[in-house]
PDB file of C-alpha atoms in Angstrom:
ATOM      1  CA  MET A  30      12.903  -8.429   6.070  1.00  0.00           C
ATOM      2  CA  SER A  31      10.870 -11.595   6.702  1.00  0.00           C
ATOM      3  CA  ARG A  32       9.820 -12.874   3.311  1.00  0.00           C
ATOM      4  CA  GLU A  33       8.020 -15.868   4.959  1.00  0.00           C
ATOM      5  CA  ARG A  34       5.813 -13.531   6.979  1.00  0.00           C
ATOM      6  CA  ILE A  35       5.032 -11.284   3.850  1.00  0.00           C
ATOM      7  CA  ASP A  36       4.030 -14.454   1.975  1.00  0.00           C
ATOM      8  CA  ARG A  37       1.591 -15.565   4.879  1.00  0.00           C
ATOM      9  CA  GLU A  38       0.106 -11.972   4.937  1.00  0.00           C
ATOM     10  CA  LEU A  39      -0.348 -11.923   1.150  1.00  0.00           C
ATOM     11  CA  LEU A  40      -1.983 -15.349   1.320  1.00  0.00           C
ATOM     12  CA  LEU A  41      -4.514 -13.989   3.812  1.00  0.00           C
ATOM     13  CA  LEU A  42      -5.395 -11.204   1.349  1.00  0.00           C
ATOM     14  CA  ARG A  43      -5.735 -13.626  -1.518  1.00  0.00           C
ATOM     15  CA  GLU A  44      -7.974 -15.859   0.524  1.00  0.00           C
ATOM     16  CA  GLY A  45     -10.220 -12.792   0.901  1.00  0.00           C
ATOM     17  CA  ASN A  46     -10.139 -12.227  -2.860  1.00  0.00           C
ATOM     18  CA  GLN A  47      -7.575  -9.376  -2.848  1.00  0.00           C
ATOM     19  CA  ALA A  48      -4.724  -9.759  -5.319  1.00  0.00           C
ATOM     20  CA  ALA A  49      -1.474  -8.707  -3.809  1.00  0.00           C
ATOM     21  CA  GLU A  50       2.182  -9.634  -4.854  1.00  0.00           C
ATOM     22  CA  PHE A  51       5.619  -9.188  -3.611  1.00  0.00           C
ATOM     23  CA  PHE A  52       8.318  -7.744  -5.895  1.00  0.00           C
ATOM     24  CA  SER A  53      11.998  -7.730  -4.922  1.00  0.00           C
ATOM     25  CA  GLU A  54      13.083  -5.247  -7.638  1.00  0.00           C
ATOM     26  CA  ALA A  55      15.333  -2.350  -6.741  1.00  0.00           C
ATOM     27  CA  ARG A  56      13.200  -1.604  -3.670  1.00  0.00           C
ATOM     28  CA  PRO A  57      11.084  -4.523  -2.220  1.00  0.00           C
ATOM     29  CA  THR A  58       7.429  -3.604  -2.472  1.00  0.00           C
ATOM     30  CA  VAL A  59       3.944  -5.134  -2.171  1.00  0.00           C
ATOM     31  CA  LEU A  60       1.560  -4.465  -5.144  1.00  0.00           C
ATOM     32  CA  TYR A  61      -2.120  -4.397  -4.335  1.00  0.00           C
ATOM     33  CA  ARG A  62      -4.043  -4.923  -7.549  1.00  0.00           C
ATOM     34  CA  ALA A  63      -7.458  -3.473  -8.363  1.00  0.00           C
ATOM     35  CA  VAL A  64      -8.016  -1.779  -5.124  1.00  0.00           C
ATOM     36  CA  PRO A  65     -11.527  -0.158  -4.900  1.00  0.00           C
ATOM     37  CA  THR A  66     -11.657   3.652  -4.845  1.00  0.00           C
ATOM     38  CA  ASP A  67     -14.305   6.239  -4.287  1.00  0.00           C
ATOM     39  CA  GLY A  68     -13.571   7.519  -7.782  1.00  0.00           C
ATOM     40  CA  ALA A  69     -16.936   6.775  -9.432  1.00  0.00           C
ATOM     41  CA  ARG A  70     -18.593   9.775  -7.971  1.00  0.00           C
ATOM     42  CA  ARG A  71     -15.897  12.046  -9.560  1.00  0.00           C
ATOM     43  CA  GLY A  72     -15.816  10.203 -12.891  1.00  0.00           C
ATOM     44  CA  LEU A  73     -12.581   8.502 -11.967  1.00  0.00           C
ATOM     45  CA  PRO A  74     -11.600   4.776 -12.125  1.00  0.00           C
ATOM     46  CA  VAL A  75     -13.372   2.677  -9.539  1.00  0.00           C
ATOM     47  CA  VAL A  76     -10.130   0.567  -8.905  1.00  0.00           C
ATOM     48  CA  THR A  77      -6.457   1.315  -8.969  1.00  0.00           C
ATOM     49  CA  ASP A  78      -3.254  -0.570  -8.238  1.00  0.00           C
ATOM     50  CA  VAL A  79      -1.249   0.608  -5.247  1.00  0.00           C
ATOM     51  CA  ILE A  80       2.364  -0.204  -4.128  1.00  0.00           C
ATOM     52  CA  VAL A  81       3.704  -0.069  -0.621  1.00  0.00           C
ATOM     53  CA  PRO A  82       7.460  -0.360   0.141  1.00  0.00           C
ATOM     54  CA  VAL A  83       8.649  -3.105   2.391  1.00  0.00           C
ATOM     55  CA  PRO A  84      10.698  -1.363   5.127  1.00  0.00           C
ATOM     56  CA  ASP A  85      14.147  -2.520   6.041  1.00  0.00           C
ATOM     57  CA  GLY A  86      13.778  -4.776   9.082  1.00  0.00           C
ATOM     58  CA  TYR A  87      10.199  -5.752   8.507  1.00  0.00           C
ATOM     59  CA  PRO A  88       8.181  -6.557  10.680  1.00  0.00           C
ATOM     60  CA  ALA A  89       9.950  -4.715  13.460  1.00  0.00           C
ATOM     61  CA  SER A  90       9.925  -1.612  11.310  1.00  0.00           C
ATOM     62  CA  LEU A  91       6.480  -0.128  10.639  1.00  0.00           C
ATOM     63  CA  ILE A  92       4.954  -0.128   7.129  1.00  0.00           C
ATOM     64  CA  ASP A  93       4.786   3.340   5.766  1.00  0.00           C
ATOM     65  CA  LEU A  94       3.993   5.271   2.601  1.00  0.00           C
ATOM     66  CA  ALA A  95       1.962   4.135  -0.561  1.00  0.00           C
ATOM     67  CA  GLY A  96       2.331   4.659  -4.153  1.00  0.00           C
ATOM     68  CA  LEU A  97       0.241   5.147  -7.240  1.00  0.00           C
ATOM     69  CA  PRO A  98       1.011   4.958 -10.892  1.00  0.00           C
ATOM     70  CA  VAL A  99       2.760   8.108 -12.122  1.00  0.00           C
ATOM     71  CA  GLY A 100       0.087  10.391 -13.530  1.00  0.00           C
ATOM     72  CA  SER A 101      -2.794   8.916 -11.500  1.00  0.00           C
ATOM     73  CA  PRO A 102      -5.712  11.285 -11.045  1.00  0.00           C
ATOM     74  CA  PHE A 103      -5.767  10.182  -7.404  1.00  0.00           C
ATOM     75  CA  LEU A 104      -2.448  11.635  -6.555  1.00  0.00           C
ATOM     76  CA  VAL A 105      -4.000  15.123  -6.103  1.00  0.00           C
ATOM     77  CA  LEU A 106      -6.791  13.716  -4.206  1.00  0.00           C
ATOM     78  CA  VAL A 107      -5.393  11.392  -1.561  1.00  0.00           C
ATOM     79  CA  LYS A 108      -3.875  12.477   1.700  1.00  0.00           C
ATOM     80  CA  GLY A 109      -0.131  13.105   1.149  1.00  0.00           C
ATOM     81  CA  GLY A 110      -0.410  12.606  -2.609  1.00  0.00           C
ATOM     82  CA  GLY A 111       1.010  16.106  -3.307  1.00  0.00           C
ATOM     83  CA  ASN A 112       4.080  15.359  -1.201  1.00  0.00           C
ATOM     84  CA  ASN A 113       6.182  13.214  -3.615  1.00  0.00           C
ATOM     85  CA  GLN A 114       8.352  10.767  -1.777  1.00  0.00           C
ATOM     86  CA  GLY A 115      10.088   9.507  -4.841  1.00  0.00           C
ATOM     87  CA  ILE A 116       9.469   7.470  -8.018  1.00  0.00           C
ATOM     88  CA  VAL A 117      10.144   3.786  -8.188  1.00  0.00           C
ATOM     89  CA  THR A 118       9.776   1.222 -10.982  1.00  0.00           C
ATOM     90  CA  VAL A 119       7.902  -1.976 -10.069  1.00  0.00           C
ATOM     91  CA  ASP A 120       6.256  -4.416 -12.364  1.00  0.00           C
ATOM     92  CA  GLY A 121       7.317  -2.550 -15.415  1.00  0.00           C
ATOM     93  CA  ARG A 122       5.562   0.668 -14.338  1.00  0.00           C
ATOM     94  CA  GLN A 123       6.688   3.805 -12.601  1.00  0.00           C
ATOM     95  CA  TRP A 124       4.973   4.710  -9.334  1.00  0.00           C
ATOM     96  CA  GLN A 125       4.975   7.844  -7.251  1.00  0.00           C
ATOM     97  CA  LEU A 126       5.204   7.273  -3.517  1.00  0.00           C
ATOM     98  CA  ALA A 127       2.973   9.584  -1.484  1.00  0.00           C
ATOM     99  CA  SER A 128       3.451  10.895   2.074  1.00  0.00           C
ATOM    100  CA  TYR A 129       1.046   8.608   3.747  1.00  0.00           C
ATOM    101  CA  HIS A 130       1.788   7.503   7.326  1.00  0.00           C
ATOM    102  CA  PRO A 131      -1.201   5.760   8.946  1.00  0.00           C
ATOM    103  CA  HIS A 132       0.777   4.211  11.810  1.00  0.00           C
ATOM    104  CA  ASN A 133       2.810   7.323  12.499  1.00  0.00           C
ATOM    105  CA  GLY A 134       0.447   9.989  13.377  1.00  0.00           C
ATOM    106  CA  GLY A 135      -1.898   9.498  10.284  1.00  0.00           C
ATOM    107  CA  GLY A 136      -5.023   8.272  12.151  1.00  0.00           C
ATOM    108  CA  GLY A 137      -4.179   4.636  12.526  1.00  0.00           C
ATOM    109  CA  PRO A 138      -3.062   2.857  15.679  1.00  0.00           C
ATOM    110  CA  PRO A 139       0.608   2.722  16.720  1.00  0.00           C
ATOM    111  CA  TRP A 140       2.438   0.052  14.920  1.00  0.00           C
ATOM    112  CA  ASP A 141       2.315  -3.516  16.623  1.00  0.00           C
ATOM    113  CA  GLN A 142       4.435  -5.952  14.827  1.00  0.00           C
ATOM    114  CA  LEU A 143       2.585  -8.809  16.409  1.00  0.00           C
ATOM    115  CA  HIS A 144      -0.695  -7.668  14.931  1.00  0.00           C
ATOM    116  CA  HIS A 145      -0.204  -5.434  11.963  1.00  0.00           C
ATOM    117  CA  GLY A 146       1.125  -6.324   8.535  1.00  0.00           C
ATOM    118  CA  PHE A 147       0.516  -5.987   4.835  1.00  0.00           C
ATOM    119  CA  HIS A 148      -2.845  -7.732   5.341  1.00  0.00           C
ATOM    120  CA  THR A 149      -3.990  -5.088   7.844  1.00  0.00           C
ATOM    121  CA  TYR A 150      -2.338  -2.257   5.917  1.00  0.00           C
ATOM    122  CA  PHE A 151      -4.661  -2.980   3.107  1.00  0.00           C
ATOM    123  CA  ASP A 152      -7.653  -1.470   5.273  1.00  0.00           C
ATOM    124  CA  HIS A 153      -5.599   1.828   5.487  1.00  0.00           C
ATOM    125  CA  ILE A 154      -5.117   1.800   1.732  1.00  0.00           C
ATOM    126  CA  LEU A 155      -8.932   1.383   1.251  1.00  0.00           C
ATOM    127  CA  ALA A 156      -9.567   4.211   3.566  1.00  0.00           C
ATOM    128  CA  TRP A 157      -6.900   6.353   1.852  1.00  0.00           C
ATOM    129  CA  LEU A 158      -8.655   5.917  -1.586  1.00  0.00           C
ATOM    130  CA  HIS A 159     -12.081   6.539  -0.074  1.00  0.00           C
ATOM    131  CA  ARG A 160     -11.227   9.831   1.760  1.00  0.00           C
ATOM    132  CA  LEU A 161     -10.572  11.850  -1.290  1.00  0.00           C
ATOM    133  CA  ASN A 162      -9.968  15.708  -1.003  1.00  0.00           C
TER     134      ASN A 162
END
């Protein structure tokens, strides 16, 4: 895992006013804070926090999965949310990982380690939270 690269990508997000942090707890993750959702039209929160595991060997290994707080109303509405990929604890909260794979047949382009990263994965997270079932 290239921590220096992750730090650069998170800096790009912060420069665009998106809060994101790296956590090296039991499973290294990136936590995107206050991500906009399409929840307002359903009476749901307009923002939510989202975690994404850092894959072993990153950036050669593609970013995959996304997680929401356990009990989030979005879990039944997002693609792959009903397919629990495990529970992790990050930042003192429990998160349920969903089966979301934008770079592996899920609608996004094939993974290119020279172009893609946590700064571009954010776009997929935005789309995920705006294409509610």
